[in-house]
Amino acid sequence: MQPIDLTGHISKRFNKELEELRNSVLTMGGLVETQLNSAIAAIVSGDSELGLAVARDDYKVNNLEVEIDEECSRVLATRAPAASDLRLIVAIIKTITDLERVGDEAEKIGFLASKLAAMDRPSDSYRELRSLGNHVLQMLKDAMDAFARLDTEAAYSVVREDELVDGEYEAITRQCVTFMMEDVRSIKRVMNVTWAARALERIGDHCKNICEYVIYMVEGRDVRHTDIADHDAAREE
Amino acid sequence: MRDARRKFVLGIALLLAGGAIIGWLYGRPFIGLATAAIVALAWQVRQLLVFERALRTGDFEELRYSRGIWAQIYAEYNYQRYRGQKYRRRYKRLLKEVRNSTKALPDGAVLLNADFEILTCNPASDELAGFRGRQDRGQRVDNIVRDPAFTEYLRSRQFDRAVEIRSPLYDGQWLNLRIVPYGADQYLLLIRDITERIRLSKMRREFVANASHELRSPLTVISGYVDALSTDPETPETWKKPVVAMQEQAERMKTIISELLELSRLESATTDPGRERIDVCALLTSARKIYADRQDVAKIEIECVSPAILLGRASEIESVIANLLSNAVRHTPPSGRITLSWRAGPEGGLLAVEDTGEGIDPELIPRLTERFFRVNRGRSRADGGIGLGLAIVKHALGRHGAELEIESQVGKGSSFTCRFPVDRLVGAELVPLRAAGAQDADKA
């Protein structure tokens, strides 16, 4: 497998265009990371203003997606890239879709945070949500780092991490169901908590997807919908 | 060297001449010359081979004691090699020292090229922000630290300030990033851990907010009773005056507390002030109404040069105007004049409060926005100023990306101008600033 090297083209402009595309994906990633961070902070600290600000700022993520998408189409049309360049473009187009979804989930969490801020707060101030949120945030950071460094090792570990997030989500749902059975009046609030946890769990899935694109981009093989353990075994051989 | 060269050339010439003469004696001068040339060539080839072997094996014993041009070449070669080694050692030592000292730096340092791509970085930058020396070489710096504020900072290229961002590695840690340009298009990124400072200022803010809040409830009780006493007809005549004084002071304390709360709210607000549409001229008119019934204040005029709409938080802009106007009223005699004006153009929006009052000593101007700073402690206590107004103005403007400019001449008057950035204006293109200025001149 040829390693990805953006400097190996005869046309300097083409090098620059690909490099710019990669940079703008990471800029978008940075924006989404900040949005998610603020959304989680808003839920944990009960800051409704911050939550609404997150919801309001989602348009920036959307604009970036459209912009990068257009640039990708332009490069495809004018340069007709092949091999690793083509994989890079394809991976970018898919990555930004997932990033945009992460942005949407963050918007949703921000909105839920502003709603939850108006209700009574449990004594543990949503400790489980904070833990799940930090876990997912770390996954998003690792995914973007893997994308920046073309580090498949890190990408594989994020893909594995997603199972833990699913487990944590499962536990929160169970806990929420218990709360609702104990106290019927809390249902409205706990439902919102469940939605927030659900959004976080979805973000974990999107991070996993992004890492799969990174693996595709670098190694040229598609690891979606397959058992990651098989690949680990294959790689060790 | 020159001597050896002359000898060498002379030797060859003599040899060739000798060969030719011997050949001539035998009647065959050319054969003699050719023989001599072959002998000379064979000798030089042998010397060349010896020298080549010496270079290859590093054993120069055979050449060391020989003479002639080859020994000279050897000596020169050896000298240059020795000197090169000496310099290399010196540079290596120097480089090692530099590298060790950057390694020992507690602050992160990353060298960047003209495109902000990482050249090299020290271990502290890994600990603080996750830069990996070898792996990240050639990577754009904002691909690793992806905070939008930092990306914007790089794009703006305004490196006279620093940015403060959340650490990408640890929750609750804050970093200060500063770019220092040097050489031809090279940059040094310095990373400092400022968690402690952020924590302290947060603690201070929270302390002020909590203390003000806690002071408020006992004060409400006190002022309630004082109010009751002042209206109670049974209060003895001798107590009437003290009660009124108490009432005034309690009122004053209430103002201080509510302004402190307002200030700490402005300071701790992290979110954008929003983009409500504000009709500045309407705010100016309503601010003037407060003083409409009072005879003891200067004449207040309003100049609305631009219909431009300001985007921001109306309550904060209102408090900016109210504070600036109340300052102007307090420091301007009733015979004076106060002008409130709003103009806007492609360069930005200007909200100005000008008066013909007593003016401010230029040395004190930089200190005006400090908390509880008063130009004249004795007198402002009597007229209700508490020294928080301009601090509030400064913070409210800061949140809108605006700046406060203060100009003053003692005895002639002062002007306080708020300069809003153009991206907070709507409809500013209608009246450019310069034209607005000209219109002013016409009026005058």
PDB file of C-alpha atoms in Angstrom, chain B residues 116-250:
ATOM      1  CA  PHE B 116       2.405  27.620   9.949  1.00  0.00           C
ATOM      2  CA  GLU B 117       3.669  24.096   9.416  1.00  0.00           C
ATOM      3  CA  ILE B 118       5.486  22.522  12.317  1.00  0.00           C
ATOM      4  CA  LEU B 119       9.280  22.323  11.990  1.00  0.00           C
ATOM      5  CA  THR B 120      10.171  21.186  15.459  1.00  0.00           C
ATOM      6  CA  CYS B 121       8.817  21.378  18.983  1.00  0.00           C
ATOM      7  CA  ASN B 122       9.961  20.778  22.534  1.00  0.00           C
ATOM      8  CA  PRO B 123       8.673  18.137  24.979  1.00  0.00           C
ATOM      9  CA  ALA B 124       6.700  20.707  26.994  1.00  0.00           C
ATOM     10  CA  SER B 125       4.539  21.432  23.936  1.00  0.00           C
ATOM     11  CA  ASP B 126       3.655  17.737  23.878  1.00  0.00           C
ATOM     12  CA  GLU B 127       2.680  17.761  27.528  1.00  0.00           C
ATOM     13  CA  LEU B 128       0.631  20.950  27.219  1.00  0.00           C
ATOM     14  CA  ALA B 129      -1.010  20.644  23.819  1.00  0.00           C
ATOM     15  CA  GLY B 130      -0.188  17.211  22.409  1.00  0.00           C
ATOM     16  CA  PHE B 131       2.348  18.139  19.714  1.00  0.00           C
ATOM     17  CA  ARG B 132       4.361  15.065  18.790  1.00  0.00           C
ATOM     18  CA  GLY B 133       7.846  16.046  17.669  1.00  0.00           C
ATOM     19  CA  ARG B 134       8.649  13.670  14.857  1.00  0.00           C
ATOM     20  CA  GLN B 135       5.172  12.569  13.824  1.00  0.00           C
ATOM     21  CA  ASP B 136       3.739  16.049  13.429  1.00  0.00           C
ATOM     22  CA  ARG B 137       6.564  17.552  11.395  1.00  0.00           C
ATOM     23  CA  GLY B 138       5.128  19.298   8.325  1.00  0.00           C
ATOM     24  CA  GLN B 139       1.615  19.307   9.775  1.00  0.00           C
ATOM     25  CA  ARG B 140      -0.227  22.637   9.912  1.00  0.00           C
ATOM     26  CA  VAL B 141      -0.237  23.725  13.543  1.00  0.00           C
ATOM     27  CA  ASP B 142      -3.988  24.287  13.686  1.00  0.00           C
ATOM     28  CA  ASN B 143      -4.554  20.749  12.473  1.00  0.00           C
ATOM     29  CA  ILE B 144      -3.339  19.589  15.872  1.00  0.00           C
ATOM     30  CA  VAL B 145      -4.703  22.375  18.078  1.00  0.00           C
ATOM     31  CA  ARG B 146      -8.057  22.833  16.402  1.00  0.00           C
ATOM     32  CA  ASP B 147      -9.692  25.453  18.595  1.00  0.00           C
ATOM     33  CA  PRO B 148     -11.606  27.876  16.308  1.00  0.00           C
ATOM     34  CA  ALA B 149     -10.250  30.837  18.288  1.00  0.00           C
ATOM     35  CA  PHE B 150      -6.692  29.770  17.504  1.00  0.00           C
ATOM     36  CA  THR B 151      -7.465  29.157  13.808  1.00  0.00           C
ATOM     37  CA  GLU B 152      -9.002  32.626  13.633  1.00  0.00           C
ATOM     38  CA  TYR B 153      -5.911  34.057  15.373  1.00  0.00           C
ATOM     39  CA  LEU B 154      -3.630  32.505  12.749  1.00  0.00           C
ATOM     40  CA  ARG B 155      -5.829  33.764   9.961  1.00  0.00           C
ATOM     41  CA  SER B 156      -5.987  37.317  11.313  1.00  0.00           C
ATOM     42  CA  ARG B 157      -2.166  37.468  11.637  1.00  0.00           C
ATOM     43  CA  GLN B 158      -2.459  39.928  14.497  1.00  0.00           C
ATOM     44  CA  PHE B 159       0.329  38.554  16.605  1.00  0.00           C
ATOM     45  CA  ASP B 160       0.652  41.465  18.991  1.00  0.00           C
ATOM     46  CA  ARG B 161      -1.856  39.742  21.242  1.00  0.00           C
ATOM     47  CA  ALA B 162      -2.260  36.189  22.501  1.00  0.00           C
ATOM     48  CA  VAL B 163      -5.228  33.805  22.536  1.00  0.00           C
ATOM     49  CA  GLU B 164      -6.497  31.856  25.496  1.00  0.00           C
ATOM     50  CA  ILE B 165      -8.039  28.492  24.756  1.00  0.00           C
ATOM     51  CA  ARG B 166      -9.169  25.386  26.599  1.00  0.00           C
ATOM     52  CA  SER B 167      -6.493  22.718  26.677  1.00  0.00           C
ATOM     53  CA  PRO B 168      -7.132  20.074  24.023  1.00  0.00           C
ATOM     54  CA  LEU B 169      -5.828  17.436  26.426  1.00  0.00           C
ATOM     55  CA  TYR B 170      -7.131  18.083  29.918  1.00  0.00           C
ATOM     56  CA  ASP B 171     -10.553  19.139  31.013  1.00  0.00           C
ATOM     57  CA  GLY B 172     -10.460  22.398  32.955  1.00  0.00           C
ATOM     58  CA  GLN B 173      -6.965  23.390  31.876  1.00  0.00           C
ATOM     59  CA  TRP B 174      -6.395  26.663  30.019  1.00  0.00           C
ATOM     60  CA  LEU B 175      -3.579  27.580  27.677  1.00  0.00           C
ATOM     61  CA  ASN B 176      -2.226  30.876  26.481  1.00  0.00           C
ATOM     62  CA  LEU B 177      -0.946  30.712  22.893  1.00  0.00           C
ATOM     63  CA  ARG B 178       1.221  33.415  21.428  1.00  0.00           C
ATOM     64  CA  ILE B 179       2.902  33.569  18.032  1.00  0.00           C
ATOM     65  CA  VAL B 180       6.216  35.409  17.795  1.00  0.00           C
ATOM     66  CA  PRO B 181       7.364  36.148  14.233  1.00  0.00           C
ATOM     67  CA  TYR B 182      11.129  36.051  13.691  1.00  0.00           C
ATOM     68  CA  GLY B 183      13.637  35.879  10.860  1.00  0.00           C
ATOM     69  CA  ALA B 184      12.324  35.718   7.317  1.00  0.00           C
ATOM     70  CA  ASP B 185       8.767  34.413   7.611  1.00  0.00           C
ATOM     71  CA  GLN B 186       9.312  32.076  10.509  1.00  0.00           C
ATOM     72  CA  TYR B 187       7.191  31.849  13.595  1.00  0.00           C
ATOM     73  CA  LEU B 188       7.624  30.646  17.124  1.00  0.00           C
ATOM     74  CA  LEU B 189       4.535  29.449  18.948  1.00  0.00           C
ATOM     75  CA  LEU B 190       4.745  29.768  22.722  1.00  0.00           C
ATOM     76  CA  ILE B 191       2.338  27.788  24.882  1.00  0.00           C
ATOM     77  CA  ARG B 192       1.806  28.631  28.525  1.00  0.00           C
ATOM     78  CA  ASP B 193      -0.361  27.006  31.150  1.00  0.00           C
ATOM     79  CA  ILE B 194      -2.616  29.698  32.651  1.00  0.00           C
ATOM     80  CA  THR B 195      -5.054  27.451  34.484  1.00  0.00           C
ATOM     81  CA  GLU B 196      -4.109  28.985  37.820  1.00  0.00           C
ATOM     82  CA  ARG B 197      -4.726  32.538  36.640  1.00  0.00           C
ATOM     83  CA  ILE B 198      -8.090  31.674  35.118  1.00  0.00           C
ATOM     84  CA  ARG B 199      -9.051  29.862  38.302  1.00  0.00           C
ATOM     85  CA  LEU B 200      -8.071  32.830  40.483  1.00  0.00           C
ATOM     86  CA  SER B 201      -9.974  35.358  38.416  1.00  0.00           C
ATOM     87  CA  LYS B 202     -12.980  33.073  38.413  1.00  0.00           C
ATOM     88  CA  MET B 203     -12.742  32.796  42.195  1.00  0.00           C
ATOM     89  CA  ARG B 204     -12.520  36.565  42.508  1.00  0.00           C
ATOM     90  CA  ARG B 205     -15.557  37.052  40.292  1.00  0.00           C
ATOM     91  CA  GLU B 206     -17.540  34.499  42.206  1.00  0.00           C
ATOM     92  CA  PHE B 207     -16.502  36.039  45.510  1.00  0.00           C
ATOM     93  CA  VAL B 208     -17.641  39.495  44.441  1.00  0.00           C
ATOM     94  CA  ALA B 209     -20.905  38.115  43.097  1.00  0.00           C
ATOM     95  CA  ASN B 210     -21.611  36.057  46.228  1.00  0.00           C
ATOM     96  CA  ALA B 211     -20.595  38.791  48.655  1.00  0.00           C
ATOM     97  CA  SER B 212     -22.782  41.368  46.898  1.00  0.00           C
ATOM     98  CA  HIS B 213     -25.650  38.959  46.871  1.00  0.00           C
ATOM     99  CA  GLU B 214     -25.283  38.141  50.567  1.00  0.00           C
ATOM    100  CA  LEU B 215     -25.020  41.822  51.492  1.00  0.00           C
ATOM    101  CA  ARG B 216     -28.209  42.634  49.696  1.00  0.00           C
ATOM    102  CA  SER B 217     -30.689  40.865  51.994  1.00  0.00           C
ATOM    103  CA  PRO B 218     -29.608  42.433  55.324  1.00  0.00           C
ATOM    104  CA  LEU B 219     -29.502  45.788  53.573  1.00  0.00           C
ATOM    105  CA  THR B 220     -33.101  45.390  52.419  1.00  0.00           C
ATOM    106  CA  VAL B 221     -34.173  44.880  56.032  1.00  0.00           C
ATOM    107  CA  ILE B 222     -32.223  47.907  57.248  1.00  0.00           C
ATOM    108  CA  SER B 223     -33.495  50.233  54.563  1.00  0.00           C
ATOM    109  CA  GLY B 224     -37.037  48.981  55.134  1.00  0.00           C
ATOM    110  CA  TYR B 225     -36.941  50.039  58.786  1.00  0.00           C
ATOM    111  CA  VAL B 226     -35.188  53.300  57.979  1.00  0.00           C
ATOM    112  CA  ASP B 227     -37.887  54.111  55.416  1.00  0.00           C
ATOM    113  CA  ALA B 228     -40.552  53.348  57.995  1.00  0.00           C
ATOM    114  CA  LEU B 229     -38.821  55.572  60.566  1.00  0.00           C
ATOM    115  CA  SER B 230     -38.502  58.473  58.170  1.00  0.00           C
ATOM    116  CA  THR B 231     -42.232  58.533  57.437  1.00  0.00           C
ATOM    117  CA  ASP B 232     -43.306  57.806  61.007  1.00  0.00           C
ATOM    118  CA  PRO B 233     -44.702  61.027  62.577  1.00  0.00           C
ATOM    119  CA  GLU B 234     -43.644  59.815  66.052  1.00  0.00           C
ATOM    120  CA  THR B 235     -39.970  59.938  65.223  1.00  0.00           C
ATOM    121  CA  PRO B 236     -38.432  62.605  67.510  1.00  0.00           C
ATOM    122  CA  GLU B 237     -37.341  65.789  65.769  1.00  0.00           C
ATOM    123  CA  THR B 238     -33.684  65.256  66.768  1.00  0.00           C
ATOM    124  CA  TRP B 239     -33.632  61.944  64.879  1.00  0.00           C
ATOM    125  CA  LYS B 240     -35.171  63.256  61.669  1.00  0.00           C
ATOM    126  CA  LYS B 241     -31.840  64.344  60.142  1.00  0.00           C
ATOM    127  CA  PRO B 242     -29.851  61.202  61.021  1.00  0.00           C
ATOM    128  CA  VAL B 243     -32.655  59.031  59.658  1.00  0.00           C
ATOM    129  CA  VAL B 244     -32.643  60.863  56.341  1.00  0.00           C
ATOM    130  CA  ALA B 245     -28.862  60.507  56.149  1.00  0.00           C
ATOM    131  CA  MET B 246     -29.180  56.787  56.896  1.00  0.00           C
ATOM    132  CA  GLN B 247     -31.788  56.476  54.205  1.00  0.00           C
ATOM    133  CA  GLU B 248     -29.525  58.133  51.648  1.00  0.00           C
ATOM    134  CA  GLN B 249     -26.555  55.959  52.531  1.00  0.00           C
ATOM    135  CA  ALA B 250     -28.635  52.790  52.415  1.00  0.00           C
TER     136      ALA B 250
END
